[in-house]
């Protein structure tokens, strides 16, 4: 259950680790890892990694989104969305590339524009 090659290509800019929580708007450059609780909106032109155990309720807009935790909300990725178990996603995903591994729970809709 890795984060895939995509996460390994980017230096992590910030981490919201287990036990930490944040509510509000998060805008960043680089790669951000969330392992704790987040509520609000996330905007980046780069990569967002949601770790196992994370609890995110947000509208997300990023270049690449890698999900292994729980996400409730709409996710828009300009390049791709990758979901690894034990990910749970409830919402709408929009991306030209969507990868859902066996063991992931996805309740919602997906849109794949060209």
PDB file of C-alpha atoms in Angstrom:
ATOM      1  CA  UNK A   1       0.000   0.000   0.000  1.00  0.00           C
ATOM      2  CA  UNK A   2       2.366   2.710  -1.149  1.00  0.00           C
ATOM      3  CA  UNK A   3       1.571   6.167  -2.303  1.00  0.00           C
ATOM      4  CA  UNK A   4       2.757   5.269  -5.770  1.00  0.00           C
ATOM      5  CA  UNK A   5       5.538   6.773  -7.818  1.00  0.00           C
ATOM      6  CA  UNK A   6       3.688  10.088  -8.123  1.00  0.00           C
ATOM      7  CA  UNK A   7       4.106  10.989  -4.441  1.00  0.00           C
ATOM      8  CA  UNK A   8       7.743   9.950  -4.441  1.00  0.00           C
ATOM      9  CA  UNK A   9       8.573  12.430  -7.200  1.00  0.00           C
ATOM     10  CA  UNK A  10       7.730  15.475  -5.087  1.00  0.00           C
ATOM     11  CA  UNK A  11       9.287  16.872  -1.934  1.00  0.00           C
ATOM     12  CA  UNK A  12       6.712  17.209   0.837  1.00  0.00           C
ATOM     13  CA  UNK A  13       6.047  20.888   1.601  1.00  0.00           C
ATOM     14  CA  UNK A  14       3.835  20.413   4.681  1.00  0.00           C
ATOM     15  CA  UNK A  15       2.279  17.672   6.799  1.00  0.00           C
ATOM     16  CA  UNK A  16      -0.931  17.692   8.835  1.00  0.00           C
ATOM     17  CA  UNK A  17      -0.186  14.542  10.818  1.00  0.00           C
ATOM     18  CA  UNK A  18      -2.345  12.181  12.871  1.00  0.00           C
ATOM     19  CA  UNK A  19      -3.715  13.858  15.956  1.00  0.00           C
ATOM     20  CA  UNK A  20      -3.724  17.273  14.271  1.00  0.00           C
ATOM     21  CA  UNK A  21      -6.799  19.004  12.871  1.00  0.00           C
ATOM     22  CA  UNK A  22      -7.379  22.059  10.703  1.00  0.00           C
ATOM     23  CA  UNK A  23     -10.478  23.892   9.536  1.00  0.00           C
ATOM     24  CA  UNK A  24     -10.421  26.499   6.760  1.00  0.00           C
ATOM     25  CA  UNK A  25      -8.865  27.042   3.347  1.00  0.00           C
ATOM     26  CA  UNK A  26      -5.530  25.482   2.421  1.00  0.00           C
ATOM     27  CA  UNK A  27      -3.619  26.799  -0.599  1.00  0.00           C
ATOM     28  CA  UNK A  28      -0.108  25.540  -1.292  1.00  0.00           C
ATOM     29  CA  UNK A  29       2.663  24.750  -3.772  1.00  0.00           C
ATOM     30  CA  UNK A  30       4.518  21.445  -3.652  1.00  0.00           C
ATOM     31  CA  UNK A  31       3.242  18.263  -2.029  1.00  0.00           C
ATOM     32  CA  UNK A  32       1.134  18.269   1.137  1.00  0.00           C
ATOM     33  CA  UNK A  33       0.345  15.148   3.177  1.00  0.00           C
ATOM     34  CA  UNK A  34      -2.725  15.007   5.389  1.00  0.00           C
ATOM     35  CA  UNK A  35      -2.843  12.328   8.077  1.00  0.00           C
ATOM     36  CA  UNK A  36      -5.146  14.074  10.546  1.00  0.00           C
ATOM     37  CA  UNK A  37      -8.526  15.806  10.287  1.00  0.00           C
ATOM     38  CA  UNK A  38      -9.222  18.559   7.775  1.00  0.00           C
ATOM     39  CA  UNK A  39     -12.442  20.499   7.052  1.00  0.00           C
ATOM     40  CA  UNK A  40     -12.720  23.173   4.389  1.00  0.00           C
ATOM     41  CA  UNK A  41     -11.259  23.746   0.930  1.00  0.00           C
ATOM     42  CA  UNK A  42      -7.933  22.701  -0.588  1.00  0.00           C
ATOM     43  CA  UNK A  43      -6.429  24.353  -3.694  1.00  0.00           C
ATOM     44  CA  UNK A  44      -3.083  23.555  -5.316  1.00  0.00           C
ATOM     45  CA  UNK A  45      -1.434  23.227  -8.701  1.00  0.00           C
ATOM     46  CA  UNK A  46       0.607  20.384  -7.222  1.00  0.00           C
ATOM     47  CA  UNK A  47       0.041  17.120  -5.302  1.00  0.00           C
ATOM     48  CA  UNK A  48      -2.174  16.310  -2.331  1.00  0.00           C
ATOM     49  CA  UNK A  49      -1.616  13.029  -0.457  1.00  0.00           C
ATOM     50  CA  UNK A  50      -4.272  11.849   2.005  1.00  0.00           C
ATOM     51  CA  UNK A  51      -2.791   9.172   4.259  1.00  0.00           C
ATOM     52  CA  UNK A  52      -4.515   6.146   5.821  1.00  0.00           C
ATOM     53  CA  UNK A  53      -6.353   7.257   8.962  1.00  0.00           C
ATOM     54  CA  UNK A  54      -6.918  10.787   7.653  1.00  0.00           C
ATOM     55  CA  UNK A  55     -10.438  12.229   7.834  1.00  0.00           C
ATOM     56  CA  UNK A  56     -11.025  14.935   5.221  1.00  0.00           C
ATOM     57  CA  UNK A  57     -14.272  16.772   4.516  1.00  0.00           C
ATOM     58  CA  UNK A  58     -13.433  19.229   1.760  1.00  0.00           C
ATOM     59  CA  UNK A  59     -13.769  20.543  -1.733  1.00  0.00           C
ATOM     60  CA  UNK A  60     -10.435  19.629  -3.318  1.00  0.00           C
ATOM     61  CA  UNK A  61      -8.788  21.043  -6.439  1.00  0.00           C
ATOM     62  CA  UNK A  62      -5.281  19.815  -7.276  1.00  0.00           C
ATOM     63  CA  UNK A  63      -3.062  18.540 -10.045  1.00  0.00           C
ATOM     64  CA  UNK A  64      -2.704  15.046  -8.540  1.00  0.00           C
ATOM     65  CA  UNK A  65      -4.666  13.622  -5.595  1.00  0.00           C
ATOM     66  CA  UNK A  66      -3.554  10.382  -3.913  1.00  0.00           C
ATOM     67  CA  UNK A  67      -6.098   9.059  -1.415  1.00  0.00           C
ATOM     68  CA  UNK A  68      -5.604   6.314   1.185  1.00  0.00           C
ATOM     69  CA  UNK A  69      -7.771   7.852   3.935  1.00  0.00           C
ATOM     70  CA  UNK A  70     -11.398   8.961   4.212  1.00  0.00           C
ATOM     71  CA  UNK A  71     -12.644  11.818   2.035  1.00  0.00           C
ATOM     72  CA  UNK A  72     -16.120  13.344   1.916  1.00  0.00           C
ATOM     73  CA  UNK A  73     -16.599  16.008  -0.747  1.00  0.00           C
ATOM     74  CA  UNK A  74     -15.875  16.787  -4.365  1.00  0.00           C
ATOM     75  CA  UNK A  75     -12.416  16.122  -5.782  1.00  0.00           C
ATOM     76  CA  UNK A  76     -11.146  17.759  -8.991  1.00  0.00           C
ATOM     77  CA  UNK A  77      -7.702  16.769 -10.300  1.00  0.00           C
ATOM     78  CA  UNK A  78      -6.171  18.208 -13.456  1.00  0.00           C
ATOM     79  CA  UNK A  79      -3.942  15.131 -14.053  1.00  0.00           C
ATOM     80  CA  UNK A  80      -5.109  12.171 -11.981  1.00  0.00           C
ATOM     81  CA  UNK A  81      -6.749  10.745  -8.897  1.00  0.00           C
ATOM     82  CA  UNK A  82      -5.308   7.577  -7.363  1.00  0.00           C
ATOM     83  CA  UNK A  83      -7.147   5.697  -4.601  1.00  0.00           C
ATOM     84  CA  UNK A  84      -5.345   3.041  -2.533  1.00  0.00           C
ATOM     85  CA  UNK A  85      -7.019   0.852   0.108  1.00  0.00           C
ATOM     86  CA  UNK A  86      -8.211   1.516   2.759  1.00  0.00           C
ATOM     87  CA  UNK A  87      -9.503   4.702   1.063  1.00  0.00           C
ATOM     88  CA  UNK A  88     -13.151   5.678   1.444  1.00  0.00           C
ATOM     89  CA  UNK A  89     -14.422   8.440  -0.816  1.00  0.00           C
ATOM     90  CA  UNK A  90     -17.966   9.797  -0.718  1.00  0.00           C
ATOM     91  CA  UNK A  91     -18.534  12.460  -3.340  1.00  0.00           C
ATOM     92  CA  UNK A  92     -17.901  13.372  -6.944  1.00  0.00           C
ATOM     93  CA  UNK A  93     -14.530  12.991  -8.634  1.00  0.00           C
ATOM     94  CA  UNK A  94     -13.527  14.783 -11.830  1.00  0.00           C
ATOM     95  CA  UNK A  95     -10.242  13.967 -13.558  1.00  0.00           C
ATOM     96  CA  UNK A  96      -8.961  12.784 -16.934  1.00  0.00           C
ATOM     97  CA  UNK A  97      -7.352   9.800 -15.155  1.00  0.00           C
ATOM     98  CA  UNK A  98      -8.883   7.810 -12.290  1.00  0.00           C
ATOM     99  CA  UNK A  99      -7.252   4.780 -10.649  1.00  0.00           C
ATOM    100  CA  UNK A 100      -9.229   2.864  -8.015  1.00  0.00           C
ATOM    101  CA  UNK A 101      -7.500  -0.149  -6.474  1.00  0.00           C
ATOM    102  CA  UNK A 102      -9.314  -3.200  -5.148  1.00  0.00           C
ATOM    103  CA  UNK A 103     -10.454  -2.680  -1.564  1.00  0.00           C
ATOM    104  CA  UNK A 104     -11.323   1.005  -1.971  1.00  0.00           C
ATOM    105  CA  UNK A 105     -14.853   2.171  -1.098  1.00  0.00           C
ATOM    106  CA  UNK A 106     -16.152   4.776  -3.569  1.00  0.00           C
ATOM    107  CA  UNK A 107     -19.700   6.107  -3.216  1.00  0.00           C
ATOM    108  CA  UNK A 108     -20.514   8.819  -5.704  1.00  0.00           C
ATOM    109  CA  UNK A 109     -20.036   9.818  -9.312  1.00  0.00           C
ATOM    110  CA  UNK A 110     -17.038  10.159 -11.571  1.00  0.00           C
ATOM    111  CA  UNK A 111     -16.488  12.423 -14.553  1.00  0.00           C
ATOM    112  CA  UNK A 112     -13.533  12.004 -16.894  1.00  0.00           C
ATOM    113  CA  UNK A 113     -13.171  14.991 -19.247  1.00  0.00           C
ATOM    114  CA  UNK A 114     -10.615  14.828 -22.045  1.00  0.00           C
TER     115      UNK A 114
END
